[in-house]
Amino acid sequence: MVLNLRFQDYISIKLHKTDLVLTSFIKSKLEPFNLAPEQNLIMMLLWEQDGLTQNQLGKMLNKDKTNITRMTSSLEKKELIKRLQWPQDKRVTKIYLTSKGSDLGNQVIPVAEQFNKVVCKDLSGEELAELDRLLTKISRNVQSI
């Protein structure tokens, strides 16, 4: 069998390699805070808007209920969040930051901001907008299959 393109010319391979580099870098930066990159995504969403439901987190992160439950359980054990049933609907669980979780944001958010600066270095606003447009288009292409 012959590949139509060289291995390194497949866009999916380039995206995968980039994701591995980004994940490895942010993982090393988050290690002192005992946060995995995926856990940090939940925390960042909560630092932006506390009291999201597990379903909202799942939709925002494109993760299934089982993954969100596992990640929030781990964050709860670290005493960074608390899960509370919504009194109006016992089927709904809302996620809130603890004071420890809120305080952690003061340390981690600057790391995330610096990470973003490194990633976006030498990219213009137009290039970032185009990258966002293209990545969104690629995601839609795959989701439409």
XYZ file of C-alpha atoms in Angstrom:
145
model
C 0.000 0.000 0.000
C 1.270 3.482 -0.867
C 0.449 6.659 1.039
C -0.847 9.516 -1.066
C 1.130 11.974 1.059
C 4.311 11.690 3.060
C 3.679 10.903 6.717
C 4.587 14.420 7.905
C 2.296 16.035 5.312
C -0.950 14.725 6.809
C -2.646 17.591 8.643
C -3.921 15.204 11.324
C -0.333 14.162 12.104
C 0.747 17.809 12.352
C -2.162 18.599 14.674
C -1.408 15.544 16.807
C 2.286 16.439 17.120
C 1.385 20.015 18.054
C -1.102 18.788 20.648
C 1.548 16.521 22.198
C 4.029 19.413 22.445
C 1.421 21.753 23.931
C 0.163 19.158 26.405
C 3.673 18.220 27.524
C 4.597 21.877 28.043
C 1.481 22.814 30.017
C 1.704 19.575 32.017
C 5.185 20.552 33.205
C 3.933 24.034 34.153
C 0.933 22.652 36.080
C 2.853 19.912 37.910
C 3.781 22.129 40.897
C 0.049 22.770 41.428
C -0.897 19.061 41.310
C -3.197 19.716 38.334
C -3.472 17.655 35.188
C -4.086 19.647 31.986
C -7.673 18.351 31.672
C -8.412 19.177 35.308
C -7.041 22.654 34.658
C -9.576 23.110 31.860
C -12.402 22.558 34.347
C -10.787 24.931 36.823
C -10.337 27.628 34.179
C -14.012 27.392 33.253
C -14.965 27.680 36.923
C -12.597 30.610 37.494
C -14.405 32.276 34.626
C -17.901 31.298 35.803
C -18.398 29.457 39.078
C -21.421 27.200 39.541
C -21.528 25.467 36.163
C -23.356 22.152 35.892
C -21.580 18.926 35.006
C -23.553 18.909 31.739
C -22.368 22.428 30.900
C -18.765 21.436 31.567
C -19.190 18.372 29.364
C -20.525 20.429 26.479
C -17.857 23.126 26.824
C -15.052 20.559 26.898
C -16.629 18.075 24.484
C -16.374 15.348 27.128
C -18.891 12.691 28.093
C -20.568 12.517 31.482
C -18.257 9.742 32.712
C -15.104 11.780 31.991
C -16.519 14.898 33.644
C -17.583 12.890 36.705
C -14.109 11.335 36.984
C -12.333 14.698 36.638
C -14.635 16.519 39.060
C -14.318 13.678 41.564
C -10.545 14.025 41.451
C -10.761 17.809 41.895
C -13.177 17.322 44.783
C -10.724 14.948 46.512
C -8.103 17.696 46.194
C -10.619 20.016 47.892
C -10.560 22.435 44.925
C -14.253 22.116 44.085
C -17.501 20.959 45.643
C -20.378 19.277 43.829
C -23.855 20.201 44.960
C -27.232 18.971 43.796
C -29.406 21.798 42.552
C -32.434 22.056 44.903
C -34.828 22.779 41.997
C -33.795 19.584 40.157
C -31.974 16.809 42.038
C -30.727 15.361 38.738
C -28.589 18.472 38.174
C -25.192 18.740 39.870
C -23.539 22.149 40.018
C -19.817 22.569 40.504
C -18.466 25.321 42.745
C -14.960 26.380 43.643
C -13.864 25.988 47.239
C -11.808 28.784 48.785
C -8.735 26.614 48.119
C -9.798 26.305 44.470
C -10.373 30.047 44.159
C -6.994 30.794 45.716
C -5.292 28.378 43.327
C -6.539 30.524 40.453
C -4.305 33.370 41.644
C -1.309 31.107 41.021
C -2.418 29.166 37.942
C -4.070 31.897 35.854
C -0.759 33.786 35.400
C 0.837 30.491 34.270
C -2.001 29.979 31.756
C -1.617 33.580 30.530
C 2.141 33.103 30.062
C 1.523 29.789 28.290
C -0.874 31.541 25.916
C 1.744 34.237 25.201
C 4.336 31.602 24.357
C 1.926 29.717 22.085
C 0.753 32.876 20.290
C 4.179 34.510 20.000
C 4.712 36.095 16.581
C 1.115 35.400 15.493
C -0.903 38.432 14.448
C -4.532 38.952 15.406
C -5.489 38.089 11.854
C -3.467 34.870 11.944
C -5.071 33.853 15.252
C -8.532 34.535 13.835
C -7.694 32.485 10.742
C -6.307 29.642 12.860
C -9.497 29.629 14.932
C -11.597 29.581 11.766
C -9.595 26.707 10.268
C -9.568 24.587 13.427
C -13.323 25.086 13.783
C -13.774 24.014 10.169
C -11.641 20.884 10.699
C -13.667 19.982 13.817
C -16.938 20.374 11.925
C -15.609 18.230 9.070
C -14.800 15.389 11.443
C -18.026 15.727 13.438
C -20.117 15.564 10.271
C -18.926 12.044 9.462
